[in-house]
Coordinates of C-alpha atoms in Angstrom, one line a residue:
M1 CA -17.9 -1.0 22.7
G2 CA -21.8 -1.4 22.3
V3 CA -23.4 -4.4 21.3
L4 CA -24.5 -3.1 17.8
D5 CA -20.7 -1.8 17.5
Y6 CA -19.7 -5.5 17.5
I7 CA -23.1 -6.7 15.5
I8 CA -22.0 -4.1 12.9
M9 CA -18.2 -4.5 12.6
L10 CA -19.0 -8.9 11.9
A11 CA -21.6 -7.4 9.7
F12 CA -19.0 -4.9 7.8
T13 CA -16.1 -7.9 7.9
G14 CA -18.6 -10.5 6.6
I15 CA -19.4 -8.1 3.1
V16 CA -15.0 -7.5 3.0
I17 CA -14.9 -11.0 2.9
A18 CA -18.1 -12.1 0.3
A19 CA -16.8 -9.2 -1.7
G20 CA -12.9 -11.0 -1.8
L21 CA -14.4 -14.0 -2.2
S22 CA -17.1 -13.6 -5.0
F23 CA -13.4 -13.5 -6.9
G24 CA -12.7 -17.1 -6.6
K25 CA -14.2 -18.2 -9.8
T26 CA -12.2 -15.0 -12.4
G27 CA -9.0 -15.8 -11.0
N28 CA -8.3 -19.1 -13.4
S29 CA -5.6 -18.2 -14.9
M30 CA -1.9 -16.8 -13.9
K31 CA -2.8 -13.2 -15.8
S32 CA -6.0 -13.1 -14.0
Y33 CA -5.0 -13.9 -10.5
F34 CA -2.1 -11.8 -10.6
A35 CA -2.9 -8.8 -12.1
A36 CA -6.8 -9.3 -13.0
G37 CA -6.7 -9.5 -15.8
G38 CA -4.5 -6.7 -17.3
A39 CA -7.0 -3.7 -18.1
V40 CA -8.4 -2.6 -14.5
P41 CA -10.2 1.1 -14.7
W42 CA -7.4 3.2 -13.7
R43 CA -9.8 4.9 -10.8
I44 CA -10.2 1.3 -9.4
S45 CA -6.5 0.5 -9.5
G46 CA -5.8 4.5 -8.0
L47 CA -7.8 3.9 -5.0
S48 CA -6.3 0.1 -4.3
L49 CA -2.9 2.0 -4.4
F50 CA -3.7 5.0 -2.4
M51 CA -5.7 2.6 0.3
S52 CA -3.1 -0.6 0.3
F53 CA 0.0 2.7 0.7
F54 CA -2.1 4.4 3.1
S55 CA -3.7 2.1 5.1
A56 CA -0.2 0.5 6.0
G57 CA 1.0 3.8 8.9
T58 CA -2.2 6.1 9.3
F59 CA -4.0 4.9 12.0
V60 CA -0.8 3.3 14.2
V61 CA 2.2 5.0 12.6
W62 CA 1.2 7.9 11.4
G63 CA -1.3 9.1 14.2
S64 CA 1.1 8.4 16.8
I65 CA 2.9 10.8 15.7
A66 CA 0.0 13.4 15.1
Y67 CA -1.4 12.9 18.7
Q68 CA 3.2 13.1 19.9
H69 CA 4.2 15.6 17.4
G70 CA 0.7 17.3 15.6
F71 CA 1.1 19.3 12.6
V72 CA 4.4 17.0 11.9
A73 CA 2.8 14.1 11.0
I74 CA 0.5 15.9 8.3
A75 CA 3.6 17.4 6.6
I76 CA 5.6 13.8 6.7
Q77 CA 2.5 12.6 4.8
M78 CA 2.5 15.3 2.1
T79 CA 6.1 14.1 0.8
M80 CA 3.9 11.1 -0.6
C81 CA 1.8 13.5 -2.6
V82 CA 5.1 14.4 -4.0
G83 CA 6.1 11.1 -5.2
G84 CA 3.0 10.3 -6.3
L85 CA 3.0 13.2 -8.4
L86 CA 6.5 11.5 -10.1
V87 CA 5.4 8.3 -10.0
G88 CA 2.4 9.3 -12.4
M89 CA 4.9 11.9 -14.5
F90 CA 7.6 9.3 -15.0
I91 CA 7.6 5.9 -13.5
A92 CA 3.9 4.3 -13.9
P93 CA 3.9 4.7 -17.5
A94 CA 6.7 3.3 -18.0
W95 CA 6.4 0.1 -16.2
Q96 CA 2.9 -0.2 -18.4
K97 CA 5.0 -0.1 -21.2
S98 CA 7.6 -3.1 -20.3
H99 CA 3.7 -5.1 -20.7
A100 CA 5.6 -7.7 -17.8
L101 CA 3.2 -9.5 -15.5
T102 CA 5.1 -8.6 -12.1
A103 CA 8.0 -6.7 -11.6
A104 CA 10.3 -9.6 -11.1
E105 CA 9.3 -10.7 -14.9
F106 CA 10.4 -7.3 -16.0
V107 CA 14.3 -7.3 -13.7
S108 CA 14.3 -11.3 -15.9
Q109 CA 13.7 -10.0 -19.0
R110 CA 16.0 -6.9 -18.6
L111 CA 18.5 -7.9 -16.3
G112 CA 18.3 -11.8 -16.6
I113 CA 17.7 -14.6 -14.5
S114 CA 20.6 -15.1 -12.2
V115 CA 19.6 -10.8 -11.2
Q116 CA 15.4 -12.3 -11.0
K117 CA 16.1 -15.1 -8.8
F118 CA 18.8 -12.8 -6.5
Y119 CA 15.6 -10.0 -6.1
S120 CA 13.1 -12.8 -5.5
Y121 CA 14.4 -13.9 -2.5
L122 CA 15.2 -10.8 -1.2
I123 CA 12.0 -8.9 -2.1
L124 CA 10.2 -11.7 -0.8
L125 CA 12.6 -11.7 2.8
I126 CA 11.1 -7.7 2.9
S127 CA 7.5 -8.5 2.2
L128 CA 7.5 -10.9 5.1
M129 CA 9.1 -8.0 7.4
Y130 CA 6.8 -5.4 6.2
T131 CA 3.8 -7.6 6.0
G132 CA 4.3 -8.6 9.9
A133 CA 4.9 -5.5 10.3
F134 CA 1.9 -4.2 8.7
L135 CA -0.4 -6.8 10.5
Y136 CA 0.2 -5.5 13.9
P137 CA -1.2 -2.8 13.4
V138 CA -4.8 -4.2 12.5
A139 CA -4.2 -6.2 15.9
K140 CA -3.7 -3.0 17.8
I141 CA -6.8 -1.3 16.5
I142 CA -8.8 -4.5 17.6
N143 CA -6.7 -4.9 20.9
V144 CA -7.8 -1.1 22.0
S145 CA -11.3 -1.5 21.2
T146 CA -12.3 -4.6 22.4
G147 CA -9.6 -5.4 25.0
F148 CA -8.6 -8.6 23.8
S149 CA -5.6 -9.6 23.9
I150 CA -2.8 -8.9 21.1
E151 CA -1.6 -12.2 20.5
A152 CA -5.1 -13.2 20.1
C153 CA -6.2 -10.4 16.9
I154 CA -2.9 -11.4 15.3
L155 CA -4.3 -14.8 15.1
V156 CA -7.4 -14.5 14.1
L157 CA -7.2 -11.6 11.6
G158 CA -3.7 -13.4 10.2
V159 CA -6.5 -16.3 9.2
L160 CA -9.7 -13.9 8.0
I161 CA -6.7 -12.2 5.6
I162 CA -5.2 -15.0 4.2
L163 CA -8.8 -16.8 3.4
Y164 CA -10.3 -14.1 1.0
T165 CA -6.8 -13.2 -0.4
V166 CA -6.3 -16.9 -1.7
V167 CA -9.5 -17.0 -2.9
G168 CA -10.2 -13.7 -4.6
G169 CA -6.6 -12.9 -6.3
L170 CA -5.6 -9.2 -6.9
W171 CA -9.3 -8.3 -8.4
G172 CA -10.5 -9.6 -4.6
V173 CA -8.2 -7.0 -3.2
M174 CA -8.8 -4.1 -5.2
I175 CA -12.3 -4.2 -5.0
T176 CA -11.7 -4.2 -1.2
D177 CA -9.8 -2.2 -0.7
V178 CA -12.0 0.6 -2.4
I179 CA -15.1 -0.4 -0.4
Q180 CA -12.5 0.5 3.1
F181 CA -11.6 3.8 1.3
I182 CA -15.3 4.7 1.0
V183 CA -16.2 3.4 4.1
L184 CA -13.1 5.5 5.9
T185 CA -13.8 8.4 4.3
A186 CA -17.4 8.6 5.1
A187 CA -16.7 8.2 8.4
V188 CA -13.7 10.0 9.2
I189 CA -15.9 13.1 7.3
I190 CA -18.5 12.6 10.6
V191 CA -15.8 11.8 12.9
V192 CA -14.0 15.4 12.6
P193 CA -17.0 17.5 13.4
L194 CA -17.8 15.5 16.5
A195 CA -13.8 15.9 17.7
F196 CA -14.1 19.7 17.1
D197 CA -17.1 19.9 18.9
R198 CA -16.3 17.5 22.2
I199 CA -13.4 20.0 22.6
G200 CA -15.7 23.5 22.0
G201 CA -14.9 24.2 18.7
V202 CA -11.8 24.7 16.0
G203 CA -10.8 27.5 18.3
E204 CA -9.9 25.4 21.1
L205 CA -7.4 23.4 19.1
F206 CA -5.6 25.9 18.6
A207 CA -5.4 27.9 21.8
K208 CA -5.2 24.7 24.2
A209 CA -2.3 22.7 21.7
P210 CA 0.9 22.6 22.6
P211 CA 3.3 25.3 21.4
D212 CA 5.3 23.4 19.2
F213 CA 2.6 21.3 17.8
F214 CA 2.1 23.2 14.5
N215 CA 5.3 23.5 13.9
I216 CA 6.0 21.4 10.3
V217 CA 9.3 20.1 11.4
N218 CA 10.9 19.6 14.5
E219 CA 14.5 18.0 15.5
E220 CA 13.4 14.6 15.0
Y221 CA 11.3 15.1 11.9
S222 CA 13.6 18.1 10.1
W223 CA 13.5 19.6 6.5
L224 CA 16.2 16.9 5.8
F225 CA 14.5 14.1 6.7
L226 CA 11.1 15.6 4.8
L227 CA 13.6 16.3 1.6
A228 CA 14.4 12.4 2.4
F229 CA 11.1 10.5 2.8
A230 CA 10.3 12.6 -0.2
I231 CA 12.8 11.1 -2.6
Y232 CA 12.0 7.6 -0.8
N233 CA 8.4 7.5 -1.4
G234 CA 8.9 8.0 -4.9
I235 CA 10.8 5.4 -5.1
F236 CA 9.0 2.5 -3.0
I237 CA 5.9 4.0 -4.2
G238 CA 7.2 3.6 -7.9
G239 CA 9.3 0.4 -7.1
N240 CA 7.7 -1.6 -4.7
W241 CA 6.4 -5.0 -6.4
A242 CA 3.5 -5.1 -5.0
Y243 CA 2.8 -1.5 -6.2
V244 CA 3.8 -2.3 -9.6
Q245 CA 1.2 -3.9 -10.4
R246 CA -1.1 -1.6 -10.1
Y247 CA 0.3 0.6 -13.0
T248 CA 1.2 -3.1 -15.3
T249 CA -2.4 -4.4 -14.6
V250 CA -4.3 -0.7 -16.1
E251 CA -4.3 -0.8 -20.1
S252 CA -2.3 2.0 -21.2
P253 CA 0.4 4.2 -20.3
R254 CA -1.8 6.9 -20.0
S255 CA -3.8 5.3 -17.2
A256 CA -0.9 4.2 -15.2
S257 CA -0.3 7.7 -15.0
K258 CA -3.5 8.7 -14.1
V259 CA -3.1 6.1 -11.2
G260 CA -0.3 7.9 -9.7
Y261 CA -1.8 11.0 -10.4
L262 CA -4.8 10.0 -8.3
F263 CA -2.5 9.1 -6.0
A264 CA -1.1 12.0 -5.2
G265 CA -4.2 14.1 -5.4
L266 CA -5.5 11.9 -2.5
Y267 CA -2.7 12.7 -0.5
L268 CA -2.7 16.4 -1.1
V269 CA -5.7 16.7 0.8
S270 CA -6.0 13.3 2.8
P271 CA -3.3 14.2 5.6
F272 CA -5.8 17.2 6.7
I273 CA -8.4 15.5 7.4
W274 CA -7.2 12.1 8.6
M275 CA -4.8 14.0 10.9
L276 CA -7.1 15.8 13.1
P277 CA -8.5 13.1 15.5
P278 CA -5.4 12.4 16.7
M279 CA -4.2 16.0 17.3
I280 CA -7.4 16.7 18.6
Y281 CA -7.4 13.5 21.2
R282 CA -3.7 15.2 22.4
L283 CA -6.6 18.1 24.0
V284 CA -8.7 15.4 25.1
N285 CA -6.4 13.1 27.3
P286 CA -2.4 14.1 26.8
E287 CA -1.4 11.5 28.9
L288 CA -0.7 8.9 26.9
S289 CA 3.2 8.1 26.1
G290 CA 5.4 5.0 24.3
L291 CA 3.1 2.7 23.2
E292 CA 0.0 4.1 24.2
N293 CA 0.6 6.6 21.3
E294 CA -0.2 3.9 19.0
G295 CA -3.6 3.8 20.3
A296 CA -5.1 8.0 20.0
Y297 CA -6.6 7.6 16.9
L298 CA -8.9 4.4 18.2
M299 CA -9.5 5.9 21.8
M300 CA -10.5 9.8 19.6
C301 CA -13.2 7.7 17.5
K302 CA -14.6 5.7 20.7
E303 CA -14.6 9.4 22.5
V304 CA -17.6 11.3 20.1
L305 CA -18.8 8.4 17.8
P306 CA -22.4 7.0 18.2
K307 CA -23.6 3.6 18.8
G308 CA -22.6 1.4 15.9
L309 CA -20.5 3.9 13.6
I310 CA -17.5 2.9 16.0
G311 CA -17.7 -0.5 14.9
L312 CA -17.9 0.5 11.5
M313 CA -15.4 2.3 11.3
L314 CA -13.7 -0.4 13.2
G315 CA -13.9 -2.8 10.6
G316 CA -13.0 0.1 8.3
M317 CA -9.9 0.8 9.6
V318 CA -9.0 -2.9 10.2
F319 CA -9.6 -4.3 7.1
A320 CA -8.1 -1.2 4.9
T321 CA -4.8 -2.0 6.8
A322 CA -5.2 -5.5 6.2
S323 CA -5.3 -4.0 2.7
S324 CA -1.1 -3.8 3.1
V325 CA -1.1 -7.4 4.3
N326 CA -2.9 -8.5 1.7
T327 CA -1.3 -7.2 -1.4
T328 CA 1.9 -7.6 -0.3
L329 CA 0.7 -11.5 0.3
N330 CA -0.3 -11.6 -3.8
L331 CA 2.4 -9.7 -4.9
A332 CA 4.7 -12.5 -2.8
A333 CA 2.7 -15.5 -4.3
A334 CA 3.0 -14.1 -7.9
V335 CA 6.6 -14.4 -7.2
F336 CA 7.6 -17.2 -5.5
T337 CA 5.0 -19.2 -8.7
N338 CA 5.8 -16.5 -11.7
D339 CA 8.9 -16.0 -11.6
L340 CA 10.6 -19.1 -9.2
Y341 CA 9.1 -22.0 -9.1
K342 CA 8.6 -21.8 -12.5
S343 CA 12.0 -21.5 -14.0
V344 CA 11.9 -24.5 -11.8
R345 CA 9.1 -26.1 -13.2
P346 CA 8.7 -24.6 -17.0
H347 CA 6.4 -26.8 -18.4
A348 CA 4.2 -27.1 -15.3
K349 CA 0.3 -27.0 -16.1
P350 CA -1.5 -23.6 -15.1
K351 CA -4.1 -26.2 -12.8
Q352 CA -0.5 -26.9 -11.0
L353 CA 0.3 -23.1 -10.9
M354 CA -3.0 -22.3 -9.5
L355 CA -2.4 -24.4 -6.4
I356 CA 1.4 -23.7 -6.0
A357 CA -0.2 -19.9 -6.0
K358 CA -2.7 -20.2 -3.7
T359 CA -0.6 -22.7 -0.8
S360 CA 2.3 -19.7 -1.4
V361 CA -0.4 -17.2 0.0
V362 CA -1.3 -19.6 3.0
V363 CA 2.0 -20.5 3.7
F364 CA 3.6 -16.9 3.5
G365 CA 0.7 -16.0 5.6
L366 CA 1.5 -17.7 8.3
I367 CA 5.1 -16.1 8.6
T368 CA 3.6 -13.2 7.8
I369 CA 1.5 -14.0 11.4
L370 CA 5.0 -14.7 13.6
V371 CA 7.0 -11.8 12.2
A372 CA 3.5 -9.6 13.7
L373 CA 3.9 -11.3 17.0
W374 CA 7.5 -10.5 17.3
V375 CA 7.0 -6.3 16.9
P376 CA 6.2 -5.2 20.1
S377 CA 9.7 -6.5 21.5
A378 CA 11.3 -4.9 18.6
G379 CA 10.6 -1.3 19.9
G380 CA 7.2 -0.9 18.3
I381 CA 6.2 -0.3 14.4
V382 CA 7.2 3.1 14.3
E383 CA 10.6 1.8 14.8
I384 CA 9.9 -0.7 12.0
V385 CA 8.9 0.7 9.4
L386 CA 11.0 3.9 9.2
S387 CA 13.5 1.8 10.1
V388 CA 13.4 -0.9 7.6
G389 CA 12.9 2.1 4.9
A390 CA 15.8 3.4 5.0
V391 CA 18.2 1.1 4.9
T392 CA 15.9 -1.0 1.9
G393 CA 13.6 0.5 0.3
C394 CA 15.8 2.6 -2.4
S395 CA 18.8 0.5 -2.5
L396 CA 16.2 -2.5 -3.6
Y397 CA 13.7 -0.8 -6.0
G398 CA 15.9 1.8 -7.2
P399 CA 17.8 0.2 -9.4
P400 CA 15.0 -1.8 -11.5
I401 CA 13.2 1.5 -11.8
W402 CA 16.8 3.4 -13.9
A403 CA 16.8 -0.1 -15.9
L404 CA 13.3 1.0 -16.9
F405 CA 15.4 4.2 -18.6
S406 CA 18.9 3.0 -18.8
K407 CA 20.6 2.0 -21.9
F408 CA 24.2 1.1 -20.8
H409 CA 23.1 -0.8 -17.0
T410 CA 23.9 -4.0 -16.8
G411 CA 22.1 -6.5 -15.1
R412 CA 25.1 -7.1 -13.2
S413 CA 26.0 -3.2 -12.6
I414 CA 22.2 -3.2 -11.2
L415 CA 23.1 -6.1 -9.0
W416 CA 26.5 -4.7 -7.4
C417 CA 24.5 -1.1 -6.9
T418 CA 22.0 -2.8 -4.9
I419 CA 24.4 -5.1 -2.8
L420 CA 26.6 -2.3 -2.4
G421 CA 23.7 0.7 -1.6
L422 CA 22.2 -2.5 0.8
G423 CA 25.3 -2.9 2.8
I424 CA 26.3 0.7 3.0
N425 CA 23.1 1.1 4.7
V426 CA 23.0 -1.4 6.9
Y427 CA 26.7 -0.8 8.2
F428 CA 25.4 2.9 9.0
K429 CA 22.5 1.1 10.3
F430 CA 23.7 -1.7 12.5
F431 CA 27.5 -1.4 13.1
H432 CA 28.9 2.0 12.5
P433 CA 26.8 3.0 16.0
L434 CA 28.6 -0.3 17.7
L435 CA 32.2 0.7 16.4
T436 CA 32.1 4.3 16.8
G437 CA 29.2 5.1 19.3
I438 CA 27.0 7.5 16.6
S439 CA 24.1 6.6 15.2
L440 CA 22.6 8.9 12.7
S441 CA 19.8 10.5 13.4
R442 CA 16.3 9.7 12.2
A443 CA 16.9 12.5 9.0
E444 CA 20.0 11.8 8.3
E445 CA 19.6 7.9 8.2
M446 CA 16.7 8.6 5.6
L447 CA 18.6 10.6 3.5
A448 CA 21.9 8.1 3.4
G449 CA 19.2 5.3 2.5
A450 CA 18.0 7.7 -0.6
I451 CA 21.3 8.8 -1.7
I452 CA 24.0 6.0 -1.4
P453 CA 22.0 3.7 -4.2
F454 CA 21.5 6.3 -6.4
A455 CA 25.3 8.4 -5.9
L456 CA 26.5 4.4 -7.1
L457 CA 23.8 4.2 -9.8
A458 CA 25.0 7.4 -11.2
G459 CA 28.1 6.6 -11.3
Y460 CA 28.4 3.8 -12.9
E461 CA 25.7 5.5 -16.2
I462 CA 28.3 8.5 -16.6
W463 CA 31.0 5.4 -16.9
A464 CA 28.9 3.5 -19.2
R465 CA 28.3 6.2 -21.3
S466 CA 31.5 7.3 -21.5
K467 CA 31.8 4.4 -23.3
G468 CA 29.4 5.1 -25.9
K469 CA 28.3 1.2 -25.6
V470 CA 24.5 0.4 -25.2
A471 CA 24.7 -2.8 -23.5
Q472 CA 24.0 -5.8 -24.4
D473 CA 21.1 -7.1 -21.6
Y474 CA 19.2 -4.0 -22.9
V475 CA 19.6 -4.6 -26.9
S476 CA 18.0 -8.6 -25.9
Y477 CA 15.7 -6.7 -23.9
K478 CA 14.5 -4.4 -26.8
E479 CA 14.5 -7.2 -29.4
G480 CA 12.4 -9.8 -26.4
Q481 CA 9.6 -6.4 -26.6
Q482 CA 9.5 -6.5 -30.1
R483 CA 8.4 -10.3 -30.4
I484 CA 5.8 -9.7 -27.4
A485 CA 4.5 -6.6 -29.2
A486 CA 3.6 -9.0 -32.2
Q487 CA 1.2 -11.4 -30.0
T488 CA -1.3 -9.7 -31.0
E489 CA -3.9 -12.4 -31.2
E490 CA -3.4 -13.6 -27.4
D491 CA -3.5 -10.4 -26.6
N492 CA -7.0 -9.5 -27.9
A493 CA -8.0 -12.7 -26.4
E494 CA -7.5 -11.7 -23.2
E495 CA -8.8 -8.5 -23.6
Q496 CA -11.9 -10.1 -23.8
S497 CA -11.6 -11.5 -20.6
S498 CA -10.6 -8.8 -19.3
E499 CA -13.3 -6.8 -19.7
V500 CA -15.6 -9.4 -18.6
Q501 CA -13.7 -9.5 -15.5
N502 CA -13.7 -5.5 -15.2
R503 CA -17.5 -5.9 -15.7
Y504 CA -17.8 -8.4 -13.0
G505 CA -16.0 -6.5 -10.9
L506 CA -17.8 -3.3 -10.9
K507 CA -21.2 -5.1 -10.5
V508 CA -19.7 -6.8 -6.7
L509 CA -18.3 -2.9 -6.4
A510 CA -22.3 -1.6 -7.4
R511 CA -23.8 -4.5 -4.8
T512 CA -21.2 -4.2 -1.9
M513 CA -21.7 -0.3 -2.2
A514 CA -25.9 -0.5 -2.3
I515 CA -25.4 -3.0 1.2
T516 CA -22.7 0.1 2.7
S517 CA -25.3 2.4 2.3
L518 CA -27.8 0.8 3.6
I519 CA -25.8 0.5 7.1
F520 CA -25.1 4.0 7.1
I521 CA -28.9 4.7 6.5
V522 CA -29.9 2.9 9.2
L523 CA -27.3 3.9 11.7
A524 CA -28.3 7.2 11.2
L525 CA -31.9 6.6 12.2
L526 CA -30.6 5.1 15.1
A527 CA -28.2 7.7 16.0
Q528 CA -28.3 10.4 19.1
K529 CA -25.6 12.4 17.7
G530 CA -24.6 12.8 14.0
L531 CA -27.7 11.7 12.3
W532 CA -28.0 14.4 9.6
I533 CA -24.1 14.7 8.4
T534 CA -24.3 10.3 8.9
L535 CA -27.7 10.1 6.7
V536 CA -26.4 12.2 3.5
I537 CA -23.1 10.2 3.7
G538 CA -25.7 7.3 3.4
L539 CA -27.5 8.3 0.1
L540 CA -24.5 9.2 -1.8
I541 CA -22.6 6.2 -1.1
G542 CA -26.3 5.0 -2.2
L543 CA -26.4 6.9 -5.5
A544 CA -23.0 6.2 -6.3
A545 CA -23.7 2.6 -6.5
F546 CA -26.6 3.2 -8.4
L547 CA -24.8 5.3 -11.2
I548 CA -22.1 2.5 -11.3
Y549 CA -24.6 -0.1 -11.6
R550 CA -26.8 2.4 -14.0
S551 CA -23.1 2.4 -16.8
L552 CA -23.3 -1.3 -16.8
G553 CA -27.0 -1.5 -17.7
K554 CA -25.8 1.0 -20.6
E555 CA -23.1 -0.8 -21.9
T556 CA -24.7 -3.9 -22.2
T557 CA -27.4 -2.3 -24.2
K558 CA -25.2 -0.9 -26.5

């Protein structure tokens, strides 16, 4: 990396942090801080969901698999499209209809306080594991690009992420997600043709790739694994408490469905584009092995991108991957403040709750840094993400989703289905190999994680239906929902506040896009290769910023 790359990377970092910090004065209530006012435009919520999910593994986890196994990485990510469709059709609108601020609030109302506290403590623990695992690839990207130590990268980036998450709240997270999506989409459109040019054209990839490079599945990632992973993704996308906020913060069930459909549409197309750089790099440098594979994506970018654009894409990668961290930090703070602290101090004043919320972001952020420092000794990011997902994903997030639709499950039945599902999966992952010497394959591990909790849930559902009695927990929940629906005055007041927040958020987005457009145009004029494509992309981003700003002006004059 040259001096210009460092300048651009620092400039983009400043832009993203400034965008996040600009929402510091808007998050002055629990709903505005954790739910962005409750009426976020579905396009912004959908892009934010995509970036929060996509960024967690694309560059390091799936990039590593793409370098090693080729098309298999694309096939794995296509299961996320299937999951998004299922979420858009069924799960997202159900969450929006619950009128809960967070998933934990729904669990409390539908299943009871004791069940909610169990879930909250467990979700906090698992979330901190995930955020640590997601902070590690951000640091890995910087480590590969600059040569700085992985420990120093984790510490510095952790502090920066804590800073703009604690100040900006959910709106800050969402707007920075959208900016990262724009920058990375633009950058990869530039990378792909330059990467093909580096190896002599598209035909060379097919001619010189390893024999099994374009197989849809292989021994480790089989058809069985894809089936199980599709089920897992539907549950994880639909039930992860951080992602649930993307469905509950839009204005209607129809908008919530559109969030899921937008996510699915992006995952229908993006894997074919995003996975090409590490696949092409296999031909450029076939010697990577072990944890070195995790850096393949960045190495390809460094190989072909002109000066300045490397720094811009690096900045985009860093904050895109960091999106998963700040999304989960926002969730953890919401759960702790809204669902744990308030149960102990029910009469706490709003200012006190906001102080607790922001303090908890800092504390959870520091724990995240410690977990990230531990990742390399645990076998690397691929092992962490897939293993934790297989053991916990469906057992943890599936039962509350089931409760969205079931009249017969009680709080106690959902709780025991969760505990038994987790217990059985933990046994197969850790104790079964020790006792029998036989370990489940990757596909078997993922399938067991997906099927076991649903077998338990379905078994109880069938038994309860045979008794013909609706659960008292469900009856109480529906009565509470009717009372909430009657509170129209408060909703109308908050609707006005939400509209102000939306306009401000879009204004920040338009301004940030305009600055990003200017960066692309300047880099195009300085570039020795890729001039025209960089210039066109910069102009298109600028045009989009102008159209957003103009639409806000029209609304003002109405």
